[in-house]
Tab-separated table of C-alpha atoms in Angstrom:
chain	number	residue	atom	x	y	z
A	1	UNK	CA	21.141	-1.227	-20.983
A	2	UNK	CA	18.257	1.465	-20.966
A	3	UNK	CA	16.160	1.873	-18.034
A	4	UNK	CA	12.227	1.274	-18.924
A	5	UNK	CA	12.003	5.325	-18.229
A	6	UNK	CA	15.110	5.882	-21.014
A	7	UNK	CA	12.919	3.410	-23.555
A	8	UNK	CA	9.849	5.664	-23.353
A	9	UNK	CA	12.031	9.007	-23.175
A	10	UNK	CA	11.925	12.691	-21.904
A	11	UNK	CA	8.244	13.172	-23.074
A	12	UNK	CA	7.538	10.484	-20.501
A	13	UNK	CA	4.116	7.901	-21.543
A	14	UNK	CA	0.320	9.266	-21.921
A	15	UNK	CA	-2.803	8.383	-23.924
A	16	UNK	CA	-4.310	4.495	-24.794
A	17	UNK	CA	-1.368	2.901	-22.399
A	18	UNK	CA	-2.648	5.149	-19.088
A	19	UNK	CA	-5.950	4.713	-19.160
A	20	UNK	CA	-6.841	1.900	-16.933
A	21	UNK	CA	-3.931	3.031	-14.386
A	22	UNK	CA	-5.408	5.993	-14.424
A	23	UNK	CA	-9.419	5.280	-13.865
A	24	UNK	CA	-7.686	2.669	-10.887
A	25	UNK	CA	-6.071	5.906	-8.980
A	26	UNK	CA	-8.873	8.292	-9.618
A	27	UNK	CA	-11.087	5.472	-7.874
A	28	UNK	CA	-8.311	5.060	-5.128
A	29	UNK	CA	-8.375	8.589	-4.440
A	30	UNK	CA	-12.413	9.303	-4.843
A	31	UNK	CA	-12.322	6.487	-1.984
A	32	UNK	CA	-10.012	7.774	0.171
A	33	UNK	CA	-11.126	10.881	0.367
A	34	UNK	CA	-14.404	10.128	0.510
A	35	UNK	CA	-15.260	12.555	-2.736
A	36	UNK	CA	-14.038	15.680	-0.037
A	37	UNK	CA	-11.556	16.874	-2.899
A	38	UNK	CA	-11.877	17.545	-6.644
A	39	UNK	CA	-10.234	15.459	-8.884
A	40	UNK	CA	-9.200	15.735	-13.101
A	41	UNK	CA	-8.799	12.656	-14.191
A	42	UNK	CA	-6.299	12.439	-17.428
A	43	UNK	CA	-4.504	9.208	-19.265
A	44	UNK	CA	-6.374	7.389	-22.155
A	45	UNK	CA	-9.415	9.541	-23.023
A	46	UNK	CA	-10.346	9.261	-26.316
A	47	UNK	CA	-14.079	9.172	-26.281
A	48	UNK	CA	-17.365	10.384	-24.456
A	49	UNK	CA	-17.466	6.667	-22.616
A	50	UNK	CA	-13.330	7.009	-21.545
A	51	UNK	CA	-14.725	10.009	-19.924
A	52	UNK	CA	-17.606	8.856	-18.581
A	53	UNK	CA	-15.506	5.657	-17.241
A	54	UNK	CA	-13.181	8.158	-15.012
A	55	UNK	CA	-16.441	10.451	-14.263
A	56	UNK	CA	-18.039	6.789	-12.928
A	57	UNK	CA	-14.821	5.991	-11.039
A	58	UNK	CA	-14.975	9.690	-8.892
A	59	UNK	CA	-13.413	11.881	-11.343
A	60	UNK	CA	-14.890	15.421	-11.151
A	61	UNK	CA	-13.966	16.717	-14.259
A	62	UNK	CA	-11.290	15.425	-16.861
A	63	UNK	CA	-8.409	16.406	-18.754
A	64	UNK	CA	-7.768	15.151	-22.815
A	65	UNK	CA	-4.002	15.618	-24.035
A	66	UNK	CA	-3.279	13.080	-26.430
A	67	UNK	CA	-6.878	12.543	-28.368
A	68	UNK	CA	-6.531	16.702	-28.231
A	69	UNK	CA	-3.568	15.934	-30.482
A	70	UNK	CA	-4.847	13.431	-32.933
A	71	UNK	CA	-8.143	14.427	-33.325
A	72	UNK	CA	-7.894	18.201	-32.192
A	73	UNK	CA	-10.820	20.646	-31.135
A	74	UNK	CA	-13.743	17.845	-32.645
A	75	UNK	CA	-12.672	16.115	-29.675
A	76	UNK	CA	-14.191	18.213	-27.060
A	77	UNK	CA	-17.360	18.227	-28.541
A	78	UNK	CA	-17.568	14.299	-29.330
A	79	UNK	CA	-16.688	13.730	-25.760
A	80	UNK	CA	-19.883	16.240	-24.540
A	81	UNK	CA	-22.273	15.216	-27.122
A	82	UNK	CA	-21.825	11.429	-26.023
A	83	UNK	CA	-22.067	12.980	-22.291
A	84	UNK	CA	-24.989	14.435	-22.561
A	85	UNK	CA	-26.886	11.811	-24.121
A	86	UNK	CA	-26.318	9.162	-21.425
């Protein structure tokens, strides 16, 4: 029987299935710390309000993988271009 870690393989999980693990820890962290340290924020950004969600939760700046893949360069400026505008 395969461990859940052999199921999802070497390339290990990102994208859609982080995302709300991830805006939890960034807010754990941004807590603990008090803001003091700088934190990326990564796992299920796909659009300008998934990265406004982690900016909300503490995040000082984040990092897009897997909508880099599916959606490539666009992506950047989709997710500034909503930023802005809020």
């Amino acid at each position: 029987m395969k461990s859940q870690s052999q199921k999802i393989g070497s390339g290990g999980l990102s994208g859609w299935p982080l995302k709300q693990r991830s805006t939890e820890v960034v807010k754990y962290i941004s807590r603990k710390t008090g803001g003091r340290i700088l934190v990326i924020a990564s796992g299920g950004i796909f659009t300008g309000a998934d990265a406004k969600e982690k900016l909300d939760a503490g995040a000082s700046l984040v990092q897009v993988w897997t909508g880099f893949i599916y959606e490539g360069p666009v992506i950047v400026k989709k997710i500034c271009k909503t930023l802005w505008l809020q």
